[in-house]
Coordinates of C-alpha atoms in Angstrom, one line a residue:
X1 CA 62.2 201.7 4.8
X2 CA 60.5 200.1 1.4
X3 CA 59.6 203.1 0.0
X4 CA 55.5 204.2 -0.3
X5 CA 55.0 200.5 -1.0
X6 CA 53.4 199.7 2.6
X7 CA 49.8 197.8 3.7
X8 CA 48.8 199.5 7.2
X9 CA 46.4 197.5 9.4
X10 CA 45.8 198.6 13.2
X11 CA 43.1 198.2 15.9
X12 CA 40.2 200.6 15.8
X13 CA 38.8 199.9 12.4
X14 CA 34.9 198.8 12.7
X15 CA 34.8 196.8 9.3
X16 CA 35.7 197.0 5.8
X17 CA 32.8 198.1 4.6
X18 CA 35.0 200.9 2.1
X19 CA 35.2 200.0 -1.6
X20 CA 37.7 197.2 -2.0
X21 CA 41.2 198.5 -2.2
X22 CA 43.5 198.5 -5.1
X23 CA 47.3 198.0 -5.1
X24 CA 49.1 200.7 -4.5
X25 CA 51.5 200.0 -7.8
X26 CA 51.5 197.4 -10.6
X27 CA 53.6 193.8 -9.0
X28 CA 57.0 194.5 -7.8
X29 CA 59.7 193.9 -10.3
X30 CA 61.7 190.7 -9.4
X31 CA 64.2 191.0 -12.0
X32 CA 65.2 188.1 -13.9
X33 CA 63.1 186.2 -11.5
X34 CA 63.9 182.8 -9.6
X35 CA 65.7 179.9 -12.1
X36 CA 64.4 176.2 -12.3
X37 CA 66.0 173.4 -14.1
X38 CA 62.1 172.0 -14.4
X39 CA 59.6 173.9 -15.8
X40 CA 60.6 177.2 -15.3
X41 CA 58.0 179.1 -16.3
X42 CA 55.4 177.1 -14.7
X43 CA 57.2 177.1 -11.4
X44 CA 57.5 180.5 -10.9
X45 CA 53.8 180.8 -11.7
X46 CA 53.7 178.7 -8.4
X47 CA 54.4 180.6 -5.5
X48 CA 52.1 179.9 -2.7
X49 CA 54.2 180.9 0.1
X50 CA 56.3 183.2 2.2
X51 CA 58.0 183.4 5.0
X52 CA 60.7 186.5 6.2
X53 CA 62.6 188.0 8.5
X54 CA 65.0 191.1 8.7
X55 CA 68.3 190.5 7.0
X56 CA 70.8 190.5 9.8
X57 CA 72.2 193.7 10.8
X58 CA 69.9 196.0 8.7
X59 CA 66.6 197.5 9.6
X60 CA 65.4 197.8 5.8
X61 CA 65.8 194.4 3.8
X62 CA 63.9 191.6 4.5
X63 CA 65.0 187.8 3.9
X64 CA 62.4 185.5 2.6
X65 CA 61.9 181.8 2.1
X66 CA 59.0 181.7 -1.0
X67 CA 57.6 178.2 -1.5
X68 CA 56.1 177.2 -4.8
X69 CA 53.6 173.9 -5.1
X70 CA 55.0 173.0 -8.4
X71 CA 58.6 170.6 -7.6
X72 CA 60.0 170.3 -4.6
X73 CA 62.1 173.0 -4.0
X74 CA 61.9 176.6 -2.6
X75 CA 63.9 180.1 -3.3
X76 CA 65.3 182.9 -1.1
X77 CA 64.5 186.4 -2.2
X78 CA 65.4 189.8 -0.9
X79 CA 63.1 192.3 -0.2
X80 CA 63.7 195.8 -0.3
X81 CA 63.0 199.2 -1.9
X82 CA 59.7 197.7 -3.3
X83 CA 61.2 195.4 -5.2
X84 CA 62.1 191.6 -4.7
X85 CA 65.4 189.9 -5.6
X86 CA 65.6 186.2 -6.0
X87 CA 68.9 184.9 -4.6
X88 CA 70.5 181.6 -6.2
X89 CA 70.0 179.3 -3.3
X90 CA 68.7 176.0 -4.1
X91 CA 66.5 175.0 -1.0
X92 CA 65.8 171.2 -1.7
X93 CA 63.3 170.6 0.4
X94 CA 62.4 167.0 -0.5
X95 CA 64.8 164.2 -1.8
X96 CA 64.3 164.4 -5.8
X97 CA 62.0 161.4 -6.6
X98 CA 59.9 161.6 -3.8
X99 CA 56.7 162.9 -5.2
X100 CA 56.3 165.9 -5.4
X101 CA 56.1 168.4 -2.2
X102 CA 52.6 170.6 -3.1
X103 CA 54.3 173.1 -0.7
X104 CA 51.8 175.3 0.3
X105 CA 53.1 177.4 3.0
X106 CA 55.9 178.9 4.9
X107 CA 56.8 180.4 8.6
X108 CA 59.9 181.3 10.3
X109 CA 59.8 180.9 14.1
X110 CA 63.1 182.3 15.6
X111 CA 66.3 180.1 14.7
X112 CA 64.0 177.7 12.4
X113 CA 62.3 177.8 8.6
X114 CA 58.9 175.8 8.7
X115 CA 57.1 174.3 5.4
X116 CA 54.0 172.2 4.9
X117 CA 52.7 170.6 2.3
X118 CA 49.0 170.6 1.5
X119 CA 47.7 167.2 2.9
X120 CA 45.4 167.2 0.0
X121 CA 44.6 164.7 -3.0
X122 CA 45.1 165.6 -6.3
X123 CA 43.0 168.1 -7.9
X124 CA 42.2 166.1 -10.9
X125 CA 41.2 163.1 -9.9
X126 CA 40.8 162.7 -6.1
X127 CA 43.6 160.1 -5.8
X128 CA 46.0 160.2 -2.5
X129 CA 48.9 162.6 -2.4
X130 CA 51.4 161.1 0.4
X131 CA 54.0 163.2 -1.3
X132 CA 52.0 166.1 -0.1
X133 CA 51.8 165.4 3.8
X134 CA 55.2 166.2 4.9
X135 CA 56.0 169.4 7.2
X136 CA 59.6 170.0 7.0
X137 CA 62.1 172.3 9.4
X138 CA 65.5 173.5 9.0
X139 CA 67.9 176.5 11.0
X140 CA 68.2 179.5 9.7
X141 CA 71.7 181.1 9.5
X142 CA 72.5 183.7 12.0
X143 CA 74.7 185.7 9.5
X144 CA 72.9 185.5 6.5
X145 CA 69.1 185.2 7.6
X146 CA 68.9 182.5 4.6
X147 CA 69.4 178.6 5.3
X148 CA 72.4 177.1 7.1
X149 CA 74.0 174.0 5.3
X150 CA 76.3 171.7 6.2
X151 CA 79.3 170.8 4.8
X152 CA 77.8 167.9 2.4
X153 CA 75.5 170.9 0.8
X154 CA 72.3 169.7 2.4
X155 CA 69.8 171.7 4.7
X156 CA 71.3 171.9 8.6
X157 CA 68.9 170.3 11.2
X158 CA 66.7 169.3 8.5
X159 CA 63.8 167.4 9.8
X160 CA 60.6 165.8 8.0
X161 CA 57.5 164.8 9.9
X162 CA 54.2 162.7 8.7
X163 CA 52.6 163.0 11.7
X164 CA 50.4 165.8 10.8
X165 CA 48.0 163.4 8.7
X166 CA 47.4 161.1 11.4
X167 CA 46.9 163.4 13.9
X168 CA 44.3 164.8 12.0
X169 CA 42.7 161.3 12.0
X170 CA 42.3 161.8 15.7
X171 CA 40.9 164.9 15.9
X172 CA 36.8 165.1 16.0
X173 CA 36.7 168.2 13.8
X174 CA 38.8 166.9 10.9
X175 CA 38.6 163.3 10.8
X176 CA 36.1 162.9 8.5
X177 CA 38.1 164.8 6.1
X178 CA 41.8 162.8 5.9
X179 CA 41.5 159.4 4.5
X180 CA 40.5 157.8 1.0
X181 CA 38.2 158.9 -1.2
X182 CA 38.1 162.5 -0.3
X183 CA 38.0 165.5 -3.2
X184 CA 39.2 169.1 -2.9
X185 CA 36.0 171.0 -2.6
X186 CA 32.2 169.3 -2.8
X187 CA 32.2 169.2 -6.1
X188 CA 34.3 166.1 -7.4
X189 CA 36.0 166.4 -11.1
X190 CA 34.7 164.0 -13.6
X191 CA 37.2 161.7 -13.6
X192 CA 35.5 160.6 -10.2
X193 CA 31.7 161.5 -10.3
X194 CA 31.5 158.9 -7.4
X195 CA 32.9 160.9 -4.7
X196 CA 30.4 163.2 -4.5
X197 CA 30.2 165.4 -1.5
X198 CA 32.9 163.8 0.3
X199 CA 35.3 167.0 1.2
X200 CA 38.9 167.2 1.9
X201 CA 41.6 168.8 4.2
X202 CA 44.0 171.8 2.2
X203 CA 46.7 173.2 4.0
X204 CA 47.3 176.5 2.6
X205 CA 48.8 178.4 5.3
X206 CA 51.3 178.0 8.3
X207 CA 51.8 180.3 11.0
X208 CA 54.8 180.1 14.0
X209 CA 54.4 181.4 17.3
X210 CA 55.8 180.6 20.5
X211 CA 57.0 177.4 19.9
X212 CA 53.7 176.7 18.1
X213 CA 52.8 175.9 14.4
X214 CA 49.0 177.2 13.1
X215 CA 47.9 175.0 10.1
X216 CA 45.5 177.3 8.5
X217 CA 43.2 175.4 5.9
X218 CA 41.1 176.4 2.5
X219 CA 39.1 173.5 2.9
X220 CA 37.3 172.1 4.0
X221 CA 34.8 174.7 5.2
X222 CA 33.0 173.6 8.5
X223 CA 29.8 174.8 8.9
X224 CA 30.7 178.0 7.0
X225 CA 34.0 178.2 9.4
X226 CA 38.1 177.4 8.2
X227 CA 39.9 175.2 10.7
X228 CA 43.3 176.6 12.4
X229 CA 45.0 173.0 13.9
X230 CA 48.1 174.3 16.4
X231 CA 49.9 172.0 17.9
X232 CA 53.3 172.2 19.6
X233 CA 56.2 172.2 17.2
X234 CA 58.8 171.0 19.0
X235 CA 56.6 167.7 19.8
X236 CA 55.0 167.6 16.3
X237 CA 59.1 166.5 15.4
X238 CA 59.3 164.7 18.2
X239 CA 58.2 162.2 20.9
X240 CA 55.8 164.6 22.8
X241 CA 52.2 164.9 22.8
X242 CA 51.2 168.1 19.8
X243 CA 48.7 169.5 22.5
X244 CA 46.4 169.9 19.3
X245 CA 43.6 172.5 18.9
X246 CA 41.1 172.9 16.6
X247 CA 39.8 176.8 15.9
X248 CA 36.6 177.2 13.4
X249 CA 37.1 180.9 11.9
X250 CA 34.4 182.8 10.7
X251 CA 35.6 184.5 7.5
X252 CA 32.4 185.5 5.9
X253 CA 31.1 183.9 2.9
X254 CA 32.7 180.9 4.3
X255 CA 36.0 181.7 2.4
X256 CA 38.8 179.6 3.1
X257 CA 42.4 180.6 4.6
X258 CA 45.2 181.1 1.8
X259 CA 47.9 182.5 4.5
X260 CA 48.4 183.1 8.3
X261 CA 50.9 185.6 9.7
X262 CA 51.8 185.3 13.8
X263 CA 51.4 189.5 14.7
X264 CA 51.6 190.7 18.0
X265 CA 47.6 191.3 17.9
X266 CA 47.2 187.5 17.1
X267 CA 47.3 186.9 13.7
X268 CA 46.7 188.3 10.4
X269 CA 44.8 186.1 8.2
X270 CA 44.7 186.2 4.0
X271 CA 41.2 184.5 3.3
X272 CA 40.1 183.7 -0.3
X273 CA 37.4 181.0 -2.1
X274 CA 37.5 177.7 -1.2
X275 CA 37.9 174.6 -3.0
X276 CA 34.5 174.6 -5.1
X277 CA 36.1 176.1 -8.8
X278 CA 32.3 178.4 -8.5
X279 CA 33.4 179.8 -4.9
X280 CA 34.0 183.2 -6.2
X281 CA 33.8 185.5 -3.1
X282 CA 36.8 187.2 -3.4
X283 CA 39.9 187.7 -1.4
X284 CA 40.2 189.6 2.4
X285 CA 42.4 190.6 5.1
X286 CA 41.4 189.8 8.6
X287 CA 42.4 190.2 11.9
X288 CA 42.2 186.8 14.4
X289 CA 42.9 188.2 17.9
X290 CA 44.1 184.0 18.3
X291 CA 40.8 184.0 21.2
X292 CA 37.8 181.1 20.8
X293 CA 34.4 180.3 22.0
X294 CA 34.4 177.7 24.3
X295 CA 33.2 175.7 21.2
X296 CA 36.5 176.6 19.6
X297 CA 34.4 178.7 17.3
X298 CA 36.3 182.4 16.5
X299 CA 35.3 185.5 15.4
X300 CA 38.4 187.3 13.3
X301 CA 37.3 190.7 12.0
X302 CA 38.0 191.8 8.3
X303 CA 40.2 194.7 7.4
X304 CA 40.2 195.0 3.7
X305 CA 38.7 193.3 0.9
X306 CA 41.3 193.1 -1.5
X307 CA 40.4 194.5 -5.4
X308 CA 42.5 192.7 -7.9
X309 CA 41.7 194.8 -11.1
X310 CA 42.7 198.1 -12.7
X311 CA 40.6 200.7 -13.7
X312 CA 39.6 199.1 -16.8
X313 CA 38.2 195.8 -15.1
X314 CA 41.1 193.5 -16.1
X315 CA 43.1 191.6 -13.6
X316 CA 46.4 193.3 -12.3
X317 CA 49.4 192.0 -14.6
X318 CA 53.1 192.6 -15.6
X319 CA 53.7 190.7 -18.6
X320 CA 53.6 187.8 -20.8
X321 CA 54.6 185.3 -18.4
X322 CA 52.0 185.9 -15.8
X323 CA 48.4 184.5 -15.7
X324 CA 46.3 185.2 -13.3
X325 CA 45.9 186.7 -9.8
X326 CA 45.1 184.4 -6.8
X327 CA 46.6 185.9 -3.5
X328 CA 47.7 182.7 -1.3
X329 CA 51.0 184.1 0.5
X330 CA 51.2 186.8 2.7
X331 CA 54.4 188.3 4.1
X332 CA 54.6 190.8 7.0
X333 CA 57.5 192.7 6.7
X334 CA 57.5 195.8 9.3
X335 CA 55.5 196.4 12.9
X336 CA 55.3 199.1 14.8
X337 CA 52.4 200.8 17.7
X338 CA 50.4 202.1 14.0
X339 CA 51.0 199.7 11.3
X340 CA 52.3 196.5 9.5
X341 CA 53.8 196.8 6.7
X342 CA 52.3 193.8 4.5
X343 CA 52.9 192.2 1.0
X344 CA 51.1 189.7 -1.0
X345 CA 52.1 186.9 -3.5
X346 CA 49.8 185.0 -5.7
X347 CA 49.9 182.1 -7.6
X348 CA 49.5 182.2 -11.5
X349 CA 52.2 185.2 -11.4
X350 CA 55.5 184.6 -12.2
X351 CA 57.8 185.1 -9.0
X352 CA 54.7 185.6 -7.2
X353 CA 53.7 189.0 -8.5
X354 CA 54.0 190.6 -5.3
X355 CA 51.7 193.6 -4.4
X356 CA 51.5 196.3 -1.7
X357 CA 47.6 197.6 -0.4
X358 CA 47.6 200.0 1.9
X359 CA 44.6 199.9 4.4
X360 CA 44.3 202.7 6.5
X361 CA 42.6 202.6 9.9

């Protein structure tokens, strides 16, 4: 078990109308924390992603893949006992040189680790990002639940696909929003005033299930709506056609999706403000029961809205090295017939700052 640190979420529960809820504890402790060569600090302020499964042969420690959109590389970490252990592996997940990764998400789907970049242009001033439009897959190790390697040290099965972008160029829904001269958010930076109003795609989550890959998105928002785009993994890597699908998901206050978790409901998602730097609604947990409209419109329902301050108003912290809390992974790390058992990691905390909520029925 991991202690009293625990998040329950089940069917039955009408709304989250309740008072937001707190974490149950101040962020895990990650001891010394995960080590870059680059950076350091600011890269393990950068966690934006998580993906784990149960170490093999236990039924209480969890292996995780944790992504960080600083670099291009990525960190295993043990969880157990409420507390997180960053392991020494170096996951290189693009060739050094390359641009840099803007690794946004994580998801384990059986034997296989998947990771996707954002798909977004730079923040600052609207210029492309090709660095950021890969989505990259590699086999897990049977024995260790981390990476397997082969014997020249790099990543076994490795495989890197750009189809993603230009499938989204096809699509009806999303088109308008790949291509040049496209901002994150509505609201363009000053470097270019121009670009008014033309919005991007974000890729801020990933799910896996059933051979399928859910590209959850912050922005743009569609008509109030995030876009989910599945598509079928083994043909996204391949020679196949993806079978894409675009879901619009209603998550209130058109917030946009910082993480997606495959549960056996459907899917749990971690929703949050959108692109706009003034889209300050707050972060949630809903429940997507995977189901559409005929119009591919959804309907998840919320289960918590998530408070991110103490008693005294100030955000949640640990110490000097973290900044600020802004939830964008989300890790299941138990099931059962009542409960998950769910932890979050933000970005501006070092190591991720994880924290435990527990949301009763």
């Amino acid at each position: 078990m991991f202690g009293a640190v625990f998040a329950i979420v089940t069917k039955g529960r009408a709304d989250a109308d309740d008072a937001p809820l707190r974490p149950e504890s101040k962020p895990w402790p990650a001891g010394a924390g995960f080590k870059f060569e680059s950076k350091p600090n600011k890269t393990r302020r950068a966690a934006s992603g998580i993906a784990c499964g149960a170490a093999p042969g236990t039924s209480d420690r969890q292996i995780c893949l944790v992504v960080f959109d600083e670099g291009t590389e990525a960190r295993f970490a043990e969880v157990r006992d409420g507390s997180i252990f960053p392991l020494d592996d170096r996951v290189v997940l693009l060739t050094p040189g390359g641009g840099e990764l803007d690794a946004e998400a994580a998801a384990l789907d059986g034997d296989f680790f998947y990771v996707t970049g954002s798909h977004a242009p730079k923040r600052g001033d609207c210029e492309n990002n090709p660095a950021s439009r890969h989505v990259l897959k590699f086999r897990r190790d049977a024995k260790t639940g981390r990476a397997a390697y082969n014997a020249d040290g790099s990543l076994a099965q490795y495989a890197d696909t750009q189809k993603l972008w230009s499938l989204m160029a096809t699509l009806p829904e999303l088109a308008q929003y790949v291509g040049d001269g496209v901002c994150l958010g509505t609201k363009p930076p000053p470097k270019a005033p121009h670009l008014h109003g033309r919005q991007g795609a974000d890729i801020e989550g990933l799910a896996a299930h059933d051979g399928r890959l859910f590209f959850g998105f912050r922005g743009p928002t569609i008509g109030g709506r995030a876009p989910v785009l599945s598509v079928d993994a083994d043909a996204l890597f391949g020679t196949g056609t993806p079978q894409a699908r675009v879901f619009l998901l209603d998550l209130e206050d058109g917030r946009g999706i910082r993480d997606i978790q495959s549960v056996p409901e459907g899917f749990l998602i971690l929703a949050g403000p959108g692109d706009d730097p003034d889209h300050d609604v707050g972060w949630t947990i809903a429940l997507w029961d995977g189901k559409a409209d005929t119009d591919g419109k959804a309907h998840p329902r919320v289960l918590a809205r998530l408070q991110l301050k103490d008693g005294d108003g100030k955000k949640v912290k640990r110490d000097t090295c973290d900044e600020e809390t802004k939830p964008e992974g989300l890790a299941v790390l138990d099931r059962s017939s009542t409960h998950f058992r769910v932890l979050v990691l933000s970005d501006g905390m070092c190591d991720g700052g994880p924290l435990s909520f527990q949301i009763p029925r």
